[in-house]
Amino acid sequence: MSQIESPRVVSREEWTQARKAHLKNEKALTRMRDLVARERRELPWVEVEKEYVFDTPEGKRTLAELFGTNSQLVVHHFMFGPDWNAGCPSCSLEADHAEGAIIHLANHDVSYVRVSRAPLEKLEAYRRRMGWTARWVSSEGSDFNFDFLVSFLREDMEAGRLYYNYQTIEDPKYFSEELPGLSVFYKDERGTLFHTYSSYARGNEEVIGAFVYLDITPKGRNETEIMDWVRRHDEYDVSLVDTACHPG
């Protein structure tokens, strides 16, 4: 854990003045977030012309069928390669947060699904381990992950460059056969599908509430590199959870 060095301790009056000055920036960020959200909703759409088929616990299902009765679909591109034995810890953190949101999304015309290239049996086993309820399907054998720029061939990495997050990456530190993302789709009354949005890398942080909590604390995220502190929730020391206000 990092240490806080020589914090500046002041009177309540001076603290309030500093806090109010910072509040101006927080309000500016809120207004900017509203602006960005509005611009995001106004982005043009692209028709999805290819039919993608996934392995699901109910059998083969198309992308259109993953919508269920809703017209909007959020896809979590969960990093879990075909040969991996467990899902990505960072994607698992994001999945933890989504579990509580699913009921709210479903009641606002939004379906949510996780998609990974690992075989369905691996996904199901890991889902049970994590205690998740969200729908999770396998894109094994499909172009889906490659078309939406979250999976990469070995020859791409050997060539020394990947196209990810709307730019060419040449730093091997970020090379992986799987990278994270979120994609959004819309299905109109005729059943036509449209791709409306995708975000990658730190663009997905908005849906991870733990970041917000950590960012308001003095030590922040307490990381040396991005998300190096993240563990799967069953790998943490549960004895550190404070139960003092809940005596047994």
Coordinates of N, CA, C and O in Angstrom, one line a residue, residues 45-194:
W45 N -25.1 5.6 -37.0 CA -25.1 4.2 -36.8 C -24.6 3.5 -38.0 O -24.5 4.0 -39.1
V46 N -24.2 2.2 -37.8 CA -23.8 1.3 -39.0 C -24.6 0.1 -38.9 O -24.7 -0.6 -37.9
E47 N -25.2 -0.3 -40.1 CA -26.0 -1.5 -40.1 C -25.1 -2.7 -40.0 O -24.0 -2.8 -40.6
V48 N -25.5 -3.7 -39.2 CA -24.8 -4.9 -39.0 C -25.4 -5.9 -40.1 O -26.5 -6.4 -40.0
E49 N -24.6 -6.1 -41.1 CA -25.0 -6.9 -42.3 C -24.6 -8.4 -42.1 O -25.3 -9.3 -42.7
K50 N -23.6 -8.7 -41.4 CA -23.1 -10.1 -41.2 C -24.0 -10.7 -40.1 O -24.3 -10.1 -39.1
E51 N -24.3 -12.0 -40.3 CA -25.1 -12.7 -39.2 C -24.1 -13.4 -38.3 O -23.4 -14.3 -38.8
Y52 N -24.0 -13.0 -37.1 CA -23.1 -13.6 -36.1 C -23.9 -14.7 -35.3 O -25.0 -14.4 -34.9
V53 N -23.3 -15.8 -35.1 CA -23.9 -16.9 -34.3 C -23.1 -17.3 -33.2 O -21.8 -17.4 -33.3
F54 N -23.7 -17.5 -32.0 CA -23.0 -17.7 -30.8 C -23.4 -19.0 -30.1 O -24.6 -19.5 -30.3
D55 N -22.5 -19.6 -29.3 CA -22.9 -20.8 -28.5 C -23.5 -20.3 -27.2 O -22.8 -19.5 -26.5
T56 N -24.7 -20.7 -26.9 CA -25.3 -20.3 -25.6 C -25.8 -21.6 -24.9 O -25.9 -22.7 -25.5
P57 N -26.1 -21.5 -23.6 CA -26.7 -22.6 -22.9 C -27.9 -23.2 -23.6 O -28.3 -24.4 -23.4
E58 N -28.6 -22.4 -24.4 CA -29.9 -22.8 -25.0 C -29.6 -23.3 -26.4 O -30.6 -23.6 -27.2
G59 N -28.3 -23.3 -26.9 CA -28.0 -23.7 -28.2 C -27.5 -22.5 -29.0 O -27.2 -21.5 -28.5
K60 N -27.4 -22.7 -30.3 CA -26.9 -21.6 -31.2 C -27.9 -20.5 -31.2 O -29.1 -20.7 -31.3
R61 N -27.4 -19.2 -31.1 CA -28.3 -18.1 -31.1 C -27.6 -17.0 -31.9 O -26.3 -16.8 -31.9
T62 N -28.3 -16.2 -32.7 CA -27.8 -15.1 -33.5 C -27.7 -13.9 -32.6 O -28.3 -13.8 -31.5
L63 N -27.0 -12.9 -33.1 CA -26.9 -11.6 -32.4 C -28.2 -11.0 -32.2 O -28.5 -10.5 -31.1
A64 N -29.1 -11.1 -33.2 CA -30.5 -10.6 -33.1 C -31.2 -11.2 -32.0 O -32.0 -10.6 -31.2
E65 N -31.0 -12.5 -31.7 CA -31.7 -13.2 -30.7 C -31.2 -12.9 -29.3 O -31.9 -13.1 -28.3
L66 N -30.0 -12.3 -29.2 CA -29.5 -12.0 -27.9 C -30.2 -10.7 -27.3 O -30.1 -10.5 -26.1
F67 N -30.9 -10.0 -28.2 CA -31.7 -8.8 -27.7 C -32.8 -9.2 -26.8 O -33.3 -8.4 -26.0
G68 N -33.3 -10.5 -27.0 CA -34.6 -10.8 -26.3 C -35.7 -10.0 -26.7 O -35.9 -9.8 -27.9
T69 N -36.5 -9.4 -25.8 CA -37.6 -8.5 -26.2 C -37.2 -7.0 -26.2 O -38.1 -6.2 -26.4
N70 N -36.0 -6.7 -25.9 CA -35.5 -5.3 -25.9 C -35.0 -4.9 -27.2 O -34.6 -5.7 -28.1
S71 N -35.0 -3.6 -27.4 CA -34.5 -3.0 -28.7 C -33.0 -2.6 -28.6 O -32.4 -2.3 -29.6
Q72 N -32.4 -2.6 -27.4 CA -31.1 -2.2 -27.2 C -30.3 -3.3 -26.5 O -30.8 -4.0 -25.7
L73 N -29.0 -3.4 -26.9 CA -28.2 -4.5 -26.4 C -26.8 -3.9 -26.1 O -26.1 -3.3 -26.9
V74 N -26.3 -4.2 -24.9 CA -24.9 -3.8 -24.5 C -24.2 -5.1 -24.4 O -24.5 -6.1 -23.7
V75 N -23.1 -5.2 -25.1 CA -22.2 -6.3 -25.2 C -20.9 -6.0 -24.4 O -20.2 -5.0 -24.8
H76 N -20.6 -6.8 -23.4 CA -19.3 -6.7 -22.7 C -18.4 -7.7 -23.4 O -18.5 -8.9 -23.3
H77 N -17.4 -7.1 -24.1 CA -16.3 -8.0 -24.7 C -15.4 -8.4 -23.6 O -14.4 -7.7 -23.2
F78 N -15.7 -9.5 -23.0 CA -15.0 -10.0 -21.8 C -13.7 -10.8 -22.3 O -13.8 -11.8 -23.1
M79 N -12.6 -10.4 -21.8 CA -11.3 -11.1 -22.2 C -11.2 -12.5 -21.6 O -11.0 -12.6 -20.4
F80 N -11.4 -13.5 -22.4 CA -11.3 -14.9 -22.0 C -11.0 -15.6 -23.3 O -11.9 -16.1 -24.0
G81 N -9.7 -15.8 -23.6 CA -9.3 -16.5 -24.8 C -9.6 -18.0 -24.8 O -9.8 -18.6 -23.7
P82 N -9.6 -18.6 -25.9 CA -10.0 -20.0 -26.0 C -9.1 -21.0 -25.2 O -9.6 -22.0 -24.7
D83 N -7.8 -20.6 -25.0 CA -6.9 -21.5 -24.2 C -6.7 -21.0 -22.8 O -5.9 -21.6 -22.1
W84 N -7.4 -20.0 -22.4 CA -7.3 -19.5 -21.0 C -8.0 -20.4 -20.0 O -9.0 -21.0 -20.4
N85 N -7.5 -20.4 -18.8 CA -8.2 -21.2 -17.8 C -9.1 -20.4 -16.9 O -9.8 -20.9 -16.1
A86 N -9.0 -19.0 -17.0 CA -9.8 -18.2 -16.2 C -10.0 -16.8 -16.9 O -9.2 -16.5 -17.8
G87 N -11.1 -16.1 -16.6 CA -11.3 -14.8 -17.2 C -10.4 -13.8 -16.7 O -9.8 -13.9 -15.6
C88 N -10.3 -12.7 -17.4 CA -9.4 -11.6 -17.1 C -9.9 -10.9 -15.7 O -11.1 -10.7 -15.5
P89 N -8.9 -10.7 -14.8 CA -9.3 -10.0 -13.5 C -10.0 -8.7 -13.7 O -11.0 -8.3 -13.0
S90 N -9.5 -7.8 -14.6 CA -10.1 -6.5 -14.8 C -11.5 -6.6 -15.4 O -12.4 -5.9 -15.0
C91 N -11.7 -7.5 -16.4 CA -13.0 -7.7 -16.9 C -13.9 -8.3 -15.8 O -15.1 -8.0 -15.8
S92 N -13.4 -9.1 -14.9 CA -14.2 -9.6 -13.8 C -14.6 -8.5 -12.9 O -15.8 -8.5 -12.4
L93 N -13.8 -7.5 -12.7 CA -14.2 -6.4 -11.9 C -15.3 -5.6 -12.5 O -16.3 -5.3 -11.8
E94 N -15.3 -5.4 -13.8 CA -16.4 -4.8 -14.5 C -17.6 -5.6 -14.5 O -18.7 -5.1 -14.3
A95 N -17.5 -6.9 -14.6 CA -18.6 -7.8 -14.5 C -19.3 -7.8 -13.2 O -20.5 -7.8 -13.1
D96 N -18.5 -7.7 -12.1 CA -19.1 -7.6 -10.7 C -20.1 -6.4 -10.7 O -21.1 -6.5 -10.1
H97 N -19.7 -5.3 -11.3 CA -20.5 -4.1 -11.2 C -21.8 -4.2 -12.1 O -22.8 -3.8 -11.7
A98 N -21.6 -4.9 -13.2 CA -22.8 -5.0 -14.1 C -23.9 -5.9 -13.5 O -25.1 -5.7 -13.8
E99 N -23.5 -6.8 -12.6 CA -24.5 -7.7 -12.0 C -25.6 -6.9 -11.3 O -26.8 -7.3 -11.4
G100 N -25.3 -5.9 -10.6 CA -26.3 -5.1 -9.9 C -27.1 -4.2 -10.8 O -28.2 -3.7 -10.5
A101 N -26.6 -3.9 -12.1 CA -27.2 -3.0 -13.0 C -28.2 -3.7 -13.9 O -29.1 -3.0 -14.5
I102 N -28.1 -5.0 -14.0 CA -28.9 -5.7 -15.1 C -30.4 -5.5 -14.9 O -31.1 -5.3 -15.9
I103 N -30.9 -5.6 -13.7 CA -32.4 -5.4 -13.5 C -32.8 -4.0 -13.9 O -33.9 -3.8 -14.5
H104 N -32.0 -3.0 -13.7 CA -32.3 -1.7 -14.1 C -32.3 -1.5 -15.6 O -33.1 -0.9 -16.2
L105 N -31.3 -2.1 -16.2 CA -31.2 -2.1 -17.7 C -32.4 -2.7 -18.3 O -33.0 -2.2 -19.3
A106 N -32.7 -3.9 -17.8 CA -33.8 -4.7 -18.4 C -35.1 -3.9 -18.4 O -36.0 -4.1 -19.3
N107 N -35.3 -3.1 -17.4 CA -36.5 -2.3 -17.2 C -36.4 -1.0 -18.0 O -37.3 -0.2 -17.9
H108 N -35.4 -0.8 -18.7 CA -35.2 0.4 -19.6 C -34.9 0.0 -21.0 O -34.1 0.7 -21.7
D109 N -35.4 -1.1 -21.4 CA -35.3 -1.6 -22.8 C -33.9 -1.9 -23.2 O -33.5 -1.7 -24.4
V110 N -33.0 -2.4 -22.3 CA -31.6 -2.7 -22.6 C -31.4 -4.1 -22.1 O -31.6 -4.5 -20.9
S111 N -30.9 -5.0 -23.0 CA -30.4 -6.3 -22.7 C -28.8 -6.2 -22.5 O -28.2 -5.3 -23.1
Y112 N -28.3 -7.1 -21.7 CA -26.9 -7.1 -21.4 C -26.3 -8.5 -21.6 O -27.0 -9.5 -21.1
V113 N -25.2 -8.7 -22.3 CA -24.6 -10.0 -22.5 C -23.1 -9.9 -22.5 O -22.6 -8.9 -23.0
R114 N -22.5 -10.9 -22.0 CA -21.0 -11.0 -22.1 C -20.7 -11.9 -23.3 O -21.3 -13.0 -23.4
V115 N -19.6 -11.5 -24.0 CA -19.2 -12.4 -25.1 C -17.7 -12.6 -25.0 O -16.9 -11.6 -24.9
S116 N -17.3 -13.9 -25.1 CA -15.9 -14.2 -25.1 C -15.6 -15.3 -26.1 O -16.6 -16.1 -26.5
R117 N -14.4 -15.5 -26.5 CA -14.0 -16.6 -27.4 C -13.8 -17.9 -26.8 O -13.7 -18.9 -27.5
A118 N -13.7 -18.0 -25.4 CA -13.5 -19.3 -24.8 C -14.7 -20.2 -25.0 O -15.8 -19.7 -25.2
P119 N -14.5 -21.5 -25.0 CA -15.6 -22.4 -25.1 C -16.7 -22.2 -24.1 O -16.4 -21.8 -22.9
L120 N -17.9 -22.5 -24.4 CA -19.0 -22.2 -23.5 C -18.9 -22.9 -22.1 O -19.2 -22.3 -21.1
E121 N -18.3 -24.1 -22.1 CA -18.2 -24.8 -20.9 C -17.2 -24.1 -19.9 O -17.4 -24.1 -18.7
K122 N -16.2 -23.5 -20.5 CA -15.3 -22.7 -19.6 C -16.0 -21.4 -19.1 O -15.8 -21.1 -17.9
L123 N -16.8 -20.8 -19.9 CA -17.5 -19.6 -19.5 C -18.5 -19.9 -18.4 O -18.6 -19.2 -17.4
E124 N -19.2 -21.0 -18.5 CA -20.2 -21.4 -17.5 C -19.5 -21.8 -16.2 O -20.0 -21.4 -15.1
A125 N -18.4 -22.5 -16.3 CA -17.7 -22.8 -15.1 C -17.2 -21.6 -14.3 O -17.3 -21.5 -13.1
Y126 N -16.6 -20.7 -15.1 CA -16.1 -19.4 -14.4 C -17.3 -18.6 -13.9 O -17.2 -18.0 -12.8
R127 N -18.4 -18.6 -14.6 CA -19.6 -17.8 -14.2 C -20.1 -18.4 -12.8 O -20.4 -17.6 -11.9
R128 N -20.1 -19.7 -12.7 CA -20.5 -20.3 -11.4 C -19.5 -20.0 -10.3 O -19.9 -19.7 -9.2
R129 N -18.2 -20.0 -10.7 CA -17.2 -19.7 -9.7 C -17.4 -18.3 -9.1 O -17.3 -18.0 -7.9
M130 N -17.7 -17.3 -10.0 CA -17.9 -15.9 -9.6 C -19.3 -15.6 -9.1 O -19.5 -14.5 -8.5
G131 N -20.2 -16.5 -9.2 CA -21.5 -16.3 -8.7 C -22.3 -15.3 -9.5 O -23.3 -14.6 -9.0
W132 N -22.0 -15.1 -10.8 CA -22.7 -14.2 -11.7 C -24.0 -14.8 -12.3 O -24.1 -16.0 -12.4
T133 N -24.9 -13.9 -12.6 CA -26.2 -14.4 -13.3 C -26.3 -13.9 -14.7 O -27.2 -14.4 -15.4
A134 N -25.5 -12.9 -15.1 CA -25.7 -12.4 -16.5 C -25.5 -13.4 -17.6 O -24.7 -14.4 -17.4
R135 N -26.2 -13.2 -18.7 CA -26.0 -14.1 -19.8 C -24.6 -14.0 -20.4 O -24.1 -12.9 -20.6
W136 N -24.0 -15.1 -20.7 CA -22.7 -15.1 -21.2 C -22.6 -16.1 -22.4 O -23.0 -17.3 -22.2
V137 N -22.2 -15.7 -23.5 CA -22.2 -16.6 -24.7 C -20.8 -16.6 -25.3 O -19.9 -15.7 -25.1
S138 N -20.5 -17.7 -26.1 CA -19.2 -17.9 -26.7 C -19.3 -17.5 -28.2 O -20.2 -17.9 -28.9
S139 N -18.3 -16.8 -28.6 CA -18.1 -16.4 -30.0 C -17.1 -17.3 -30.7 O -16.6 -16.9 -31.8
E140 N -16.7 -18.4 -30.1 CA -15.7 -19.3 -30.6 C -16.1 -19.7 -32.1 O -17.2 -20.1 -32.3
G141 N -15.2 -19.5 -33.0 CA -15.4 -19.9 -34.4 C -16.1 -18.8 -35.2 O -16.4 -18.9 -36.4
S142 N -16.4 -17.7 -34.5 CA -17.1 -16.5 -35.2 C -16.1 -15.4 -35.4 O -15.1 -15.3 -34.8
D143 N -16.5 -14.5 -36.4 CA -15.6 -13.3 -36.6 C -16.0 -12.2 -35.7 O -15.3 -11.1 -35.8
F144 N -16.9 -12.4 -34.8 CA -17.5 -11.3 -34.0 C -16.4 -10.5 -33.3 O -16.3 -9.3 -33.4
N145 N -15.6 -11.2 -32.5 CA -14.5 -10.5 -31.7 C -13.5 -9.8 -32.6 O -13.1 -8.7 -32.3
F146 N -13.2 -10.4 -33.7 CA -12.2 -9.8 -34.6 C -12.8 -8.5 -35.3 O -12.2 -7.5 -35.5
D147 N -14.1 -8.7 -35.7 CA -14.7 -7.6 -36.4 C -14.9 -6.3 -35.5 O -14.9 -5.2 -36.0
F148 N -15.1 -6.6 -34.2 CA -15.3 -5.5 -33.3 C -14.0 -5.2 -32.5 O -14.0 -4.5 -31.5
L149 N -12.9 -5.7 -33.1 CA -11.5 -5.2 -32.7 C -11.2 -5.4 -31.2 O -10.6 -4.6 -30.6
V150 N -11.5 -6.6 -30.7 CA -11.1 -6.9 -29.4 C -10.4 -8.2 -29.3 O -9.9 -8.6 -28.2
S151 N -10.2 -8.9 -30.4 CA -9.4 -10.2 -30.5 C -8.5 -10.0 -31.7 O -8.8 -9.4 -32.7
F152 N -7.3 -10.6 -31.5 CA -6.2 -10.4 -32.5 C -5.5 -11.7 -32.8 O -5.3 -12.6 -31.9
L153 N -5.1 -11.9 -34.1 CA -4.4 -13.1 -34.5 C -2.9 -13.0 -34.0 O -2.4 -11.9 -33.9
R154 N -2.3 -14.1 -33.9 CA -0.9 -14.1 -33.4 C 0.0 -13.4 -34.4 O 0.9 -12.7 -34.1
E155 N -0.4 -13.5 -35.7 CA 0.5 -12.8 -36.7 C 0.3 -11.3 -36.6 O 1.3 -10.6 -37.0
D156 N -0.8 -10.8 -36.1 CA -0.9 -9.4 -35.8 C 0.1 -8.9 -34.8 O 0.8 -7.9 -35.0
M157 N 0.3 -9.7 -33.8 CA 1.2 -9.3 -32.7 C 2.6 -9.5 -33.2 O 3.5 -8.7 -32.9
E158 N 2.9 -10.5 -34.0 CA 4.2 -10.8 -34.5 C 4.6 -9.7 -35.5 O 5.8 -9.4 -35.7
A159 N 3.6 -9.0 -36.1 CA 3.9 -7.9 -37.1 C 4.3 -6.7 -36.3 O 4.8 -5.7 -36.9
G160 N 4.1 -6.7 -35.0 CA 4.5 -5.5 -34.2 C 3.5 -4.4 -34.1 O 3.9 -3.3 -33.8
R161 N 2.2 -4.6 -34.5 CA 1.2 -3.6 -34.4 C -0.2 -4.1 -34.4 O -0.5 -5.2 -35.0
L162 N -1.0 -3.5 -33.6 CA -2.4 -3.9 -33.4 C -3.2 -2.6 -33.7 O -2.8 -1.5 -33.2
Y163 N -4.4 -2.8 -34.3 CA -5.3 -1.6 -34.4 C -6.4 -1.8 -33.3 O -7.2 -2.7 -33.3
Y164 N -6.3 -0.9 -32.3 CA -7.2 -1.0 -31.1 C -7.5 0.4 -30.6 O -6.6 1.3 -30.6
N165 N -8.7 0.6 -30.2 CA -9.2 1.9 -29.7 C -9.0 3.0 -30.7 O -8.5 4.1 -30.4
Y166 N -9.3 2.6 -32.0 CA -9.3 3.6 -33.1 C -7.9 4.1 -33.4 O -7.8 5.2 -33.9
Q167 N -6.8 3.3 -33.1 CA -5.5 3.8 -33.4 C -4.6 2.6 -33.5 O -4.9 1.5 -33.0
T168 N -3.4 2.7 -34.2 CA -2.5 1.6 -34.3 C -1.6 1.7 -33.1 O -1.0 2.7 -32.7
I169 N -1.4 0.5 -32.4 CA -0.6 0.4 -31.2 C 0.7 -0.4 -31.6 O 0.6 -1.4 -32.3
E170 N 1.8 0.2 -31.3 CA 3.1 -0.5 -31.6 C 3.9 -0.8 -30.3 O 5.0 -1.3 -30.5
D171 N 3.3 -0.6 -29.2 CA 4.0 -0.9 -27.9 C 3.7 -2.3 -27.5 O 2.5 -2.6 -27.1
P172 N 4.6 -3.2 -27.5 CA 4.3 -4.6 -27.2 C 3.8 -4.8 -25.8 O 3.1 -5.8 -25.5
K173 N 4.0 -3.9 -24.9 CA 3.4 -4.0 -23.5 C 1.9 -4.1 -23.5 O 1.4 -4.7 -22.6
Y174 N 1.3 -3.6 -24.6 CA -0.2 -3.6 -24.6 C -0.7 -4.7 -25.6 O -1.9 -4.9 -25.8
F175 N 0.2 -5.6 -26.1 CA -0.2 -6.6 -27.0 C -0.8 -7.8 -26.3 O -0.3 -8.2 -25.2
S176 N -1.9 -8.2 -26.8 CA -2.6 -9.4 -26.2 C -3.6 -9.9 -27.3 O -4.1 -9.2 -28.1
E177 N -3.8 -11.2 -27.2 CA -4.8 -11.8 -28.2 C -6.2 -11.3 -27.9 O -7.1 -11.4 -28.7
E178 N -6.4 -10.9 -26.6 CA -7.7 -10.4 -26.2 C -7.6 -9.0 -25.5 O -6.7 -8.9 -24.7
L179 N -8.4 -8.1 -25.9 CA -8.4 -6.8 -25.2 C -9.9 -6.4 -24.9 O -10.8 -6.9 -25.5
P180 N -10.1 -5.5 -23.9 CA -11.4 -5.2 -23.4 C -12.2 -4.2 -24.3 O -11.6 -3.4 -25.0
G181 N -13.5 -4.3 -24.2 CA -14.3 -3.4 -24.9 C -15.8 -3.5 -24.5 O -16.2 -4.5 -23.8
L182 N -16.6 -2.5 -24.8 CA -18.0 -2.5 -24.7 C -18.6 -2.1 -26.1 O -18.1 -1.1 -26.7
S183 N -19.6 -2.8 -26.5 CA -20.3 -2.4 -27.7 C -21.8 -2.3 -27.5 O -22.4 -3.0 -26.7
V184 N -22.4 -1.4 -28.2 CA -23.9 -1.2 -28.1 C -24.5 -1.4 -29.5 O -24.0 -0.9 -30.5
F185 N -25.7 -2.1 -29.5 CA -26.4 -2.3 -30.7 C -27.9 -2.0 -30.5 O -28.4 -2.0 -29.4
Y186 N -28.5 -1.7 -31.7 CA -30.0 -1.4 -31.7 C -30.7 -2.2 -32.7 O -30.1 -2.5 -33.8
K187 N -31.9 -2.7 -32.4 CA -32.7 -3.5 -33.3 C -34.0 -2.7 -33.5 O -34.8 -2.5 -32.6
D188 N -34.3 -2.4 -34.8 CA -35.5 -1.6 -35.1 C -36.7 -2.6 -35.2 O -36.6 -3.8 -35.1
E189 N -37.8 -2.0 -35.6 CA -39.1 -2.7 -35.6 C -39.1 -3.8 -36.7 O -39.8 -4.8 -36.6
R190 N -38.3 -3.6 -37.7 CA -38.2 -4.6 -38.8 C -37.1 -5.7 -38.5 O -37.0 -6.7 -39.3
G191 N -36.4 -5.6 -37.4 CA -35.4 -6.6 -37.0 C -34.0 -6.3 -37.5 O -33.1 -7.1 -37.4
T192 N -33.9 -5.1 -38.2 CA -32.6 -4.7 -38.7 C -31.7 -4.3 -37.5 O -32.1 -3.5 -36.6
L193 N -30.4 -4.7 -37.5 CA -29.5 -4.4 -36.4 C -28.5 -3.3 -36.8 O -28.1 -3.2 -38.0
F194 N -28.2 -2.5 -35.8 CA -27.3 -1.4 -36.0 C -26.2 -1.4 -34.9 O -26.6 -1.6 -33.7

